[in-house]
mmCIF file of C-alpha atoms and ligand atoms in Angstrom:
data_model
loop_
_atom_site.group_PDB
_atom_site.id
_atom_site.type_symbol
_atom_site.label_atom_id
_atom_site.label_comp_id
_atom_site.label_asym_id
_atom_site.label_seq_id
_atom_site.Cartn_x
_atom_site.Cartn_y
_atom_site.Cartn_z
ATOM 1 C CA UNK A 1 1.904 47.230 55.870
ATOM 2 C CA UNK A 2 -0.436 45.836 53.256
ATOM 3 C CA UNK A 3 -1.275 42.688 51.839
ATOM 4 C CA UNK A 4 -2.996 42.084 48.398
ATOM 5 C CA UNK A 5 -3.899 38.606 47.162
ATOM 6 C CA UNK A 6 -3.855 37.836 43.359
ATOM 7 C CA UNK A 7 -5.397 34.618 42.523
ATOM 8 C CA UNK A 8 -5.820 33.346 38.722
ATOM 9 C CA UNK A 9 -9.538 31.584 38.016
ATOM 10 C CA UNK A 10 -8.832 27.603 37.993
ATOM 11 C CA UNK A 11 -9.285 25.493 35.674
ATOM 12 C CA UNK A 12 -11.244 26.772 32.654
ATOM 13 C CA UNK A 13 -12.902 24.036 29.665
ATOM 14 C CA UNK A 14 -10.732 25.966 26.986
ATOM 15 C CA UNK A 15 -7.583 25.683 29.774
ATOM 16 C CA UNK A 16 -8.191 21.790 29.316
ATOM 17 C CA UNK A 17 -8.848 21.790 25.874
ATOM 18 C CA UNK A 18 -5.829 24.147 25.572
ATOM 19 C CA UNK A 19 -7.324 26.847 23.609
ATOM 20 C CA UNK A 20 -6.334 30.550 23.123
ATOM 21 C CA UNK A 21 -9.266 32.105 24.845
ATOM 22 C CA UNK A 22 -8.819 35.842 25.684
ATOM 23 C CA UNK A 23 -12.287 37.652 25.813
ATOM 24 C CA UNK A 24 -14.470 34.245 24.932
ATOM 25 C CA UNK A 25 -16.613 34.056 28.129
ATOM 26 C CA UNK A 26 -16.184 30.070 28.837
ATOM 27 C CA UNK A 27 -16.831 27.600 31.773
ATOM 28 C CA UNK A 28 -14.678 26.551 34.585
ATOM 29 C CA UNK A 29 -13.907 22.620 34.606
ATOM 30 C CA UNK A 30 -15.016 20.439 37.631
ATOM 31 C CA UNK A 31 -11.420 20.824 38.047
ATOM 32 C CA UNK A 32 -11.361 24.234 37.633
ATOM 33 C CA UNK A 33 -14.032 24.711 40.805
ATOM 34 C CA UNK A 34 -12.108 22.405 43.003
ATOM 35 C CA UNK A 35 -9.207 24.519 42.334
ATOM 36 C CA UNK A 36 -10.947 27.746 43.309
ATOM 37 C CA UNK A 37 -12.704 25.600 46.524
ATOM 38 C CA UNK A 38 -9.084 24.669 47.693
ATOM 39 C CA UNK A 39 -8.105 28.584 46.997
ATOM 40 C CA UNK A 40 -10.409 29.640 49.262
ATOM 41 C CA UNK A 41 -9.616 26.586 51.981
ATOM 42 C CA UNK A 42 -6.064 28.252 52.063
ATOM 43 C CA UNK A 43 -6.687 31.630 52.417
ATOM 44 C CA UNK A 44 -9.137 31.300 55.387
ATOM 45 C CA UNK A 45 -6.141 28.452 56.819
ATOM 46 C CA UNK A 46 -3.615 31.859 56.299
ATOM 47 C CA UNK A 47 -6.419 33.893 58.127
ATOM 48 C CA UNK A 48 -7.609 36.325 55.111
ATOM 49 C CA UNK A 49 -11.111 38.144 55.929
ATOM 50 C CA UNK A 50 -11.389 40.153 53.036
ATOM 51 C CA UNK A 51 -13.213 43.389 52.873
ATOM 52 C CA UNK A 52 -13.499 43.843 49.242
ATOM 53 C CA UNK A 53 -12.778 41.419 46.033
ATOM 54 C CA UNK A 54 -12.373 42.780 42.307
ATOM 55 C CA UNK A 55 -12.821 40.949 39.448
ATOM 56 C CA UNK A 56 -13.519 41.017 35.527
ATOM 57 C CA UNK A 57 -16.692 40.655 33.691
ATOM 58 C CA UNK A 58 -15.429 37.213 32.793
ATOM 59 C CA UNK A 59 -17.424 33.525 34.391
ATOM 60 C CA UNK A 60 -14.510 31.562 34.447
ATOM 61 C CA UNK A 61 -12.888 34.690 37.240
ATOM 62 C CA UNK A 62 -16.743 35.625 38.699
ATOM 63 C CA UNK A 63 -17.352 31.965 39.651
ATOM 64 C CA UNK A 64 -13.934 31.129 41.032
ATOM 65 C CA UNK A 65 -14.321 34.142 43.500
ATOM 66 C CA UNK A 66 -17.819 33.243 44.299
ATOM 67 C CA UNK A 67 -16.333 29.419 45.254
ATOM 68 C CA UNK A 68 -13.351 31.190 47.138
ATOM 69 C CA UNK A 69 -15.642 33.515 49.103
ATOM 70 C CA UNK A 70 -17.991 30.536 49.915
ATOM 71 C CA UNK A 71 -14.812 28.867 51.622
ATOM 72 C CA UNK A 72 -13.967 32.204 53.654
ATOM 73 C CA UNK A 73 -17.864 32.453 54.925
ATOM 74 C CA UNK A 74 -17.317 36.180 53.076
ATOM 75 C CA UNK A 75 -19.878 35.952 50.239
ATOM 76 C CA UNK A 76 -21.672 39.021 51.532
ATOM 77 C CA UNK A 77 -18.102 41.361 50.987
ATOM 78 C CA UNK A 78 -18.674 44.126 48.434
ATOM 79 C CA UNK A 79 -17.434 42.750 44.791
ATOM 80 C CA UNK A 80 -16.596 44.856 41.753
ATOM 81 C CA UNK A 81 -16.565 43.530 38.269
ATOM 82 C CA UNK A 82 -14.457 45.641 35.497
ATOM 83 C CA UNK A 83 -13.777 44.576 32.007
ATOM 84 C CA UNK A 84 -10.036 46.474 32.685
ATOM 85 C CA UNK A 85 -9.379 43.042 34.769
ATOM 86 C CA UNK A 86 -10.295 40.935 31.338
ATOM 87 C CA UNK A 87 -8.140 38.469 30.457
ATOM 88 C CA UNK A 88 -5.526 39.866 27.659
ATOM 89 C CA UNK A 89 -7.963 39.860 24.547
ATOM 90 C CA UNK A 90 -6.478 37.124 21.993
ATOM 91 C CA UNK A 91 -7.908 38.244 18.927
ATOM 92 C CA UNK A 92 -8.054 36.186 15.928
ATOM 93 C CA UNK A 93 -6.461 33.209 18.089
ATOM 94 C CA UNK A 94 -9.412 32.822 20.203
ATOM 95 C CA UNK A 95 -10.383 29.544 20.427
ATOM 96 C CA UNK A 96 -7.545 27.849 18.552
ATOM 97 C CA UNK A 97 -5.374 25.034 19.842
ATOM 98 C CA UNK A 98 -1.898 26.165 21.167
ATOM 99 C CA UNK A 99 -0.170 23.133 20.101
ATOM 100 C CA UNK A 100 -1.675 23.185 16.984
ATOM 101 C CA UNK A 101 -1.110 26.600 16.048
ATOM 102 C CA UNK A 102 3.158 26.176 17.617
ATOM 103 C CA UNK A 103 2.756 23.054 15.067
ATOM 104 C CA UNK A 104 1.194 25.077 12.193
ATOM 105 C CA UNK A 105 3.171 28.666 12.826
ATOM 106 C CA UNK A 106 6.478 27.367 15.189
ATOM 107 C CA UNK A 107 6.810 27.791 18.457
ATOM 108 C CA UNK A 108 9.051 30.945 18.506
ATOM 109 C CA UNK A 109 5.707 32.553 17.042
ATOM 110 C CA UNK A 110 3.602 31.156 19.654
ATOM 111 C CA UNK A 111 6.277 32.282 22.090
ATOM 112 C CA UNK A 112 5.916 35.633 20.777
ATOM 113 C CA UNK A 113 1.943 35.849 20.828
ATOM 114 C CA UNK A 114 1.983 34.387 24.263
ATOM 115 C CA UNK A 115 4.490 36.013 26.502
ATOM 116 C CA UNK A 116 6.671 38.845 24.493
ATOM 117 C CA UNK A 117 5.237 42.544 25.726
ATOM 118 C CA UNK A 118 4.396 44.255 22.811
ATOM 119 C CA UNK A 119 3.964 41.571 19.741
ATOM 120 C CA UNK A 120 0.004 42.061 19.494
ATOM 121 C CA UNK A 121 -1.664 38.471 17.835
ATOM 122 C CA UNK A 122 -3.556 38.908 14.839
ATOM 123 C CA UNK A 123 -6.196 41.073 15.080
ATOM 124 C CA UNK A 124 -10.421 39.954 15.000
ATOM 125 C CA UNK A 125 -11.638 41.758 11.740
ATOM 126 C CA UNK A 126 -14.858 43.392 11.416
ATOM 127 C CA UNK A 127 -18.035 41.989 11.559
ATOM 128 C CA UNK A 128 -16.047 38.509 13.680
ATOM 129 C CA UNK A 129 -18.790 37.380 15.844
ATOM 130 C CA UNK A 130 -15.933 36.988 18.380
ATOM 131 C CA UNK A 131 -15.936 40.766 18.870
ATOM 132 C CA UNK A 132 -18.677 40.864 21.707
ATOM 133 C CA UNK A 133 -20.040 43.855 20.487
ATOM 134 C CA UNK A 134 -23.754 44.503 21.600
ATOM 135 C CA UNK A 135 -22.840 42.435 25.031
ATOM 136 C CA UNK A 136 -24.343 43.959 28.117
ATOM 137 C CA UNK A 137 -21.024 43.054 29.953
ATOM 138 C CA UNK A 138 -19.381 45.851 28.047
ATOM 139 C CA UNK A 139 -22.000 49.171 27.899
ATOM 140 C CA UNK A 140 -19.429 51.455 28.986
ATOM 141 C CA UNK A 141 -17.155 50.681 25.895
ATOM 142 C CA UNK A 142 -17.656 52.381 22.390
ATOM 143 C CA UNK A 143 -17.997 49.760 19.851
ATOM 144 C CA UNK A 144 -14.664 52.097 18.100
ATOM 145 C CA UNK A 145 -13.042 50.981 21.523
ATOM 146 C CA UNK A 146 -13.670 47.399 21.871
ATOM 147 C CA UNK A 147 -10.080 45.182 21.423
ATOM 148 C CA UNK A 148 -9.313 43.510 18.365
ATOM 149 C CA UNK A 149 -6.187 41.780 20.044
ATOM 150 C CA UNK A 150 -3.849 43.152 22.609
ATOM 151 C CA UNK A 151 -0.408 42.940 23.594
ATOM 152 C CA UNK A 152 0.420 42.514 27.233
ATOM 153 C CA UNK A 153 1.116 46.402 26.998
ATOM 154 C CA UNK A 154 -2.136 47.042 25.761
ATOM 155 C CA UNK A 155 -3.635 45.215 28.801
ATOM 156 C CA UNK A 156 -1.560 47.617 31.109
ATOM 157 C CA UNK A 157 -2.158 50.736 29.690
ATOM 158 C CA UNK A 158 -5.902 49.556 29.775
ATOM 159 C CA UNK A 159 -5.823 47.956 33.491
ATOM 160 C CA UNK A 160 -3.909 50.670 35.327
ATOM 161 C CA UNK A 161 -6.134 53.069 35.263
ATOM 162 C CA UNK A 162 -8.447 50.832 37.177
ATOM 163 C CA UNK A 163 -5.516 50.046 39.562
ATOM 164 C CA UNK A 164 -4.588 53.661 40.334
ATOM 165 C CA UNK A 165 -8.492 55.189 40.658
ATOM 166 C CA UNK A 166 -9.959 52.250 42.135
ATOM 167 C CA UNK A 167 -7.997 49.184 43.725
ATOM 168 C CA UNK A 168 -4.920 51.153 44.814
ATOM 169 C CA UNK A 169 -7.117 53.684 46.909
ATOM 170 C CA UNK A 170 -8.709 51.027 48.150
ATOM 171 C CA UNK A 171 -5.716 49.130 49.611
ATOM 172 C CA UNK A 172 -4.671 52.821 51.271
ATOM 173 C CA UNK A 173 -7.802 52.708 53.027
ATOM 174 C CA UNK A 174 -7.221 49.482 54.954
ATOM 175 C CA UNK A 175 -9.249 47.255 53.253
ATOM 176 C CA UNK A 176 -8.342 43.661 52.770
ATOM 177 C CA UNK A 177 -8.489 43.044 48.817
ATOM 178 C CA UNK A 178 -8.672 40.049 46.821
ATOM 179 C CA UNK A 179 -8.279 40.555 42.575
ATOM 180 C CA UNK A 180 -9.528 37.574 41.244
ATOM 181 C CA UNK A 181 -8.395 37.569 37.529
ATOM 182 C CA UNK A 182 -6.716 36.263 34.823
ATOM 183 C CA UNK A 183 -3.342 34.593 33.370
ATOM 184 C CA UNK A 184 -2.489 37.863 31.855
ATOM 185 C CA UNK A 185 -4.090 40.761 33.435
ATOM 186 C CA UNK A 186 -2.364 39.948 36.776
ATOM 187 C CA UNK A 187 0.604 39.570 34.255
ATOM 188 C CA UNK A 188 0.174 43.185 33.828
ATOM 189 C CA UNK A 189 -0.233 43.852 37.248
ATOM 190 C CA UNK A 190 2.770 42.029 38.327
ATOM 191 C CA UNK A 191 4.452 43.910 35.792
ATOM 192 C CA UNK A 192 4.029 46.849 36.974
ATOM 193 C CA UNK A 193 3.995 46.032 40.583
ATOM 194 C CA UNK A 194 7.342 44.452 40.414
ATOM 195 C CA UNK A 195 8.554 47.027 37.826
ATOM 196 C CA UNK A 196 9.503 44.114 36.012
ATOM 197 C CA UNK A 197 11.219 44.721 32.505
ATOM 198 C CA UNK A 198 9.656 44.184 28.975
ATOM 199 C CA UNK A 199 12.305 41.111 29.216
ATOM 200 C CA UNK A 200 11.983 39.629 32.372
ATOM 201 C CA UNK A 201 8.042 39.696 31.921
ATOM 202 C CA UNK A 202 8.223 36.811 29.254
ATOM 203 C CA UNK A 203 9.218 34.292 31.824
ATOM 204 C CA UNK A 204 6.292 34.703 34.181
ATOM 205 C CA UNK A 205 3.710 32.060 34.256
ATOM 206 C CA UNK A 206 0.755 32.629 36.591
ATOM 207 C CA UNK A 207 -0.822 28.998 37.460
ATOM 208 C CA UNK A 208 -4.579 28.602 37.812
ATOM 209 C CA UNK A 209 -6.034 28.761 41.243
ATOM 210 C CA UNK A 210 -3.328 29.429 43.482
ATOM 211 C CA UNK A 211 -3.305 32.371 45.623
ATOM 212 C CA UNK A 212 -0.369 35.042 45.511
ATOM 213 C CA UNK A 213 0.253 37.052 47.902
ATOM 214 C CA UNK A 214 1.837 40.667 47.846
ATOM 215 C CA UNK A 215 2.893 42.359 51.109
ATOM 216 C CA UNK A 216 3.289 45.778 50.207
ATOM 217 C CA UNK A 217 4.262 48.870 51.999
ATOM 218 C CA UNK A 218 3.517 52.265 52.433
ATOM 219 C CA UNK A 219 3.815 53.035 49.219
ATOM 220 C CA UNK A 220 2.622 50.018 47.895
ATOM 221 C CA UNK A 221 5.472 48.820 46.923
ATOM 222 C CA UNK A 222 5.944 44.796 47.461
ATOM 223 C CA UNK A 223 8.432 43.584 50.189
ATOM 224 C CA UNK A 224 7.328 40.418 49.493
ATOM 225 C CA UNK A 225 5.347 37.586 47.036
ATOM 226 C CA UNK A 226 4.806 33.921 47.887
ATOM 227 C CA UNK A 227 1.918 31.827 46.219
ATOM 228 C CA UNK A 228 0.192 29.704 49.534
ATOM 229 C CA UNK A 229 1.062 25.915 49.069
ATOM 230 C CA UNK A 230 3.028 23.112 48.281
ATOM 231 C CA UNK A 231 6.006 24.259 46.341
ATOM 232 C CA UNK A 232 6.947 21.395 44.605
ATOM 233 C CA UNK A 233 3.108 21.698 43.081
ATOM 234 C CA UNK A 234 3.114 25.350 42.442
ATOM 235 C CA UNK A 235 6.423 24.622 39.881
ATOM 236 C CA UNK A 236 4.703 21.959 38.059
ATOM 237 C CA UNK A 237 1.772 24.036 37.839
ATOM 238 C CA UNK A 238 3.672 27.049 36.835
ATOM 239 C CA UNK A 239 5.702 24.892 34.088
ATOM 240 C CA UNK A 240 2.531 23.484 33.019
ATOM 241 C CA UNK A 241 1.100 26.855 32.285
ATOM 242 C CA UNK A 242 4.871 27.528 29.915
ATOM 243 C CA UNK A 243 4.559 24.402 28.338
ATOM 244 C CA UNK A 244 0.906 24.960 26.522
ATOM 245 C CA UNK A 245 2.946 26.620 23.791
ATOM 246 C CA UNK A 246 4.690 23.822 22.882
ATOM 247 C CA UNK A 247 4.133 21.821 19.462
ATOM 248 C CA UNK A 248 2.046 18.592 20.186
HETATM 249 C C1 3PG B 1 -5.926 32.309 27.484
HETATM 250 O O1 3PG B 1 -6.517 33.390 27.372
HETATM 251 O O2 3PG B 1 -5.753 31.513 26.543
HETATM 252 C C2 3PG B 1 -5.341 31.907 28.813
HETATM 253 O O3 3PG B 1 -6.196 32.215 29.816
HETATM 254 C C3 3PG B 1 -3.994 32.538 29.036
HETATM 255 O O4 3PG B 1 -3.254 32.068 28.036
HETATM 256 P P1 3PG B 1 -1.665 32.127 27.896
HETATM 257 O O5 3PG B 1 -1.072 31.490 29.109
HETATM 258 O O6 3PG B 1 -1.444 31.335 26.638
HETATM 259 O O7 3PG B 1 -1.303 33.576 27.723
#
């Protein structure tokens, strides 16, 4: 009836330097932009025109959709930016090495931080320059509601509401939609697309640059998900993204 494509940002410098990164607004890699280039190559190969593309208030996600859209001749489609599609916010693990800190804390830990659904990493405390407090990208948050870390639940309950109010009506209406977002906010929205449990959330691995696609019906409800490519290369990437948490 309906069919929504996910696609992560590519390649970001922290994703290469393999750095927690949550909220910290960094670069995409030359990689990175290829990644997002070849997206969009594959989408207009599948035959996507899309109406309308949402996205978070993040560079690493605007630019990859901006690369995409170039590819698809669609650069004039309306786009909506929303913080709610942020990347899960790290807290005080922003910007430190995975393997460094599964060395340093074990890997079960890292495990935990990385993938279980409600084991929040250490919070930012006050006054952490991290916080992003005072950036224009977030007026419409109280500096009392800003993130100091979040759980994968914590990104649900804070994306859904965007999904039911805004993208969900959206899809109802007939538009083609793109979300182009993040490792862990399309974590959440696989989650709860899927109704996948707490459990069975902890093994998915979203790999950068790769578009997923969700046929969904009346209801939106999926009937289907495939990523678009080579599947042997879509593993690897997908075991890639599992294995950051490893120990050097
Ligand atoms: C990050 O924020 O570090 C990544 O974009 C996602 O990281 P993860 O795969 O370790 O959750």
């Amino acid at each position: 009836m309906y069919k929504l494509v996910l696609l992560r940002h590519g390649e970001s410098v922290w994703n290469l330097e393999n750095r927690f990164t949550g909220w910290t607004n960094v670069e995409l890699t030359e990689q990175g932009r290829t990644e997002a280039r070849r997206a969009g190559q594959q989408l207009r190969e599948a035959g996507f025109a899309f109406d309308i593309a949402y996205t978070s208030v993040l560079k690493r996600a605007n630019h990859t959709l901006w690369l995409a859209l170039a590819e698809l001749d669609r650069e004039w489609i309306q786009v909506e930016h929303s913080w709610r599609l942020n990347e899960r916010h790290y807290g005080a693990l922003q910007g430190l090495n995975k393997a460094e800190t599964a060395a340093e804390y074990g890997e079960a830990q890292v495990i935990a931080w990385r993938r279980s659904y409600d084991v929040p990493p250490p919070p930012l405390a006050d006054g952490d320059e991290r916080l992003a407090i005072g950036d224009a990208r977030y007026a419409d948050l109280a500096p009392g509601e800003f993130p100091r870390a979040e759980c994968l639940k914590d990104t649900v309950e804070r994306f859904l509401p965007y999904w039911h109010d805004t993208i969900a009506p959206t899809i109802r209406a007939g538009k083609s939609t793109l979300i182009v977002a993040h490792g862990n906010s399309l974590r959440a929205l696989v989650k709860y697309l899927d109704d996948l449990s707490d459990e069975a959330i902890v093994d998915l691995n979203i790999p950068t640059g790769i578009p997923l696609v969700y046929e969904l019906d009346a209801e939106l409800k999926p009937t289907a998900h495939y990523y678009l490519g080579d599947e042997a290369a879509i593993a690897e990437a997908i075991a890639g993204v599992a294995k950051q948490g490893r120990a050097a």
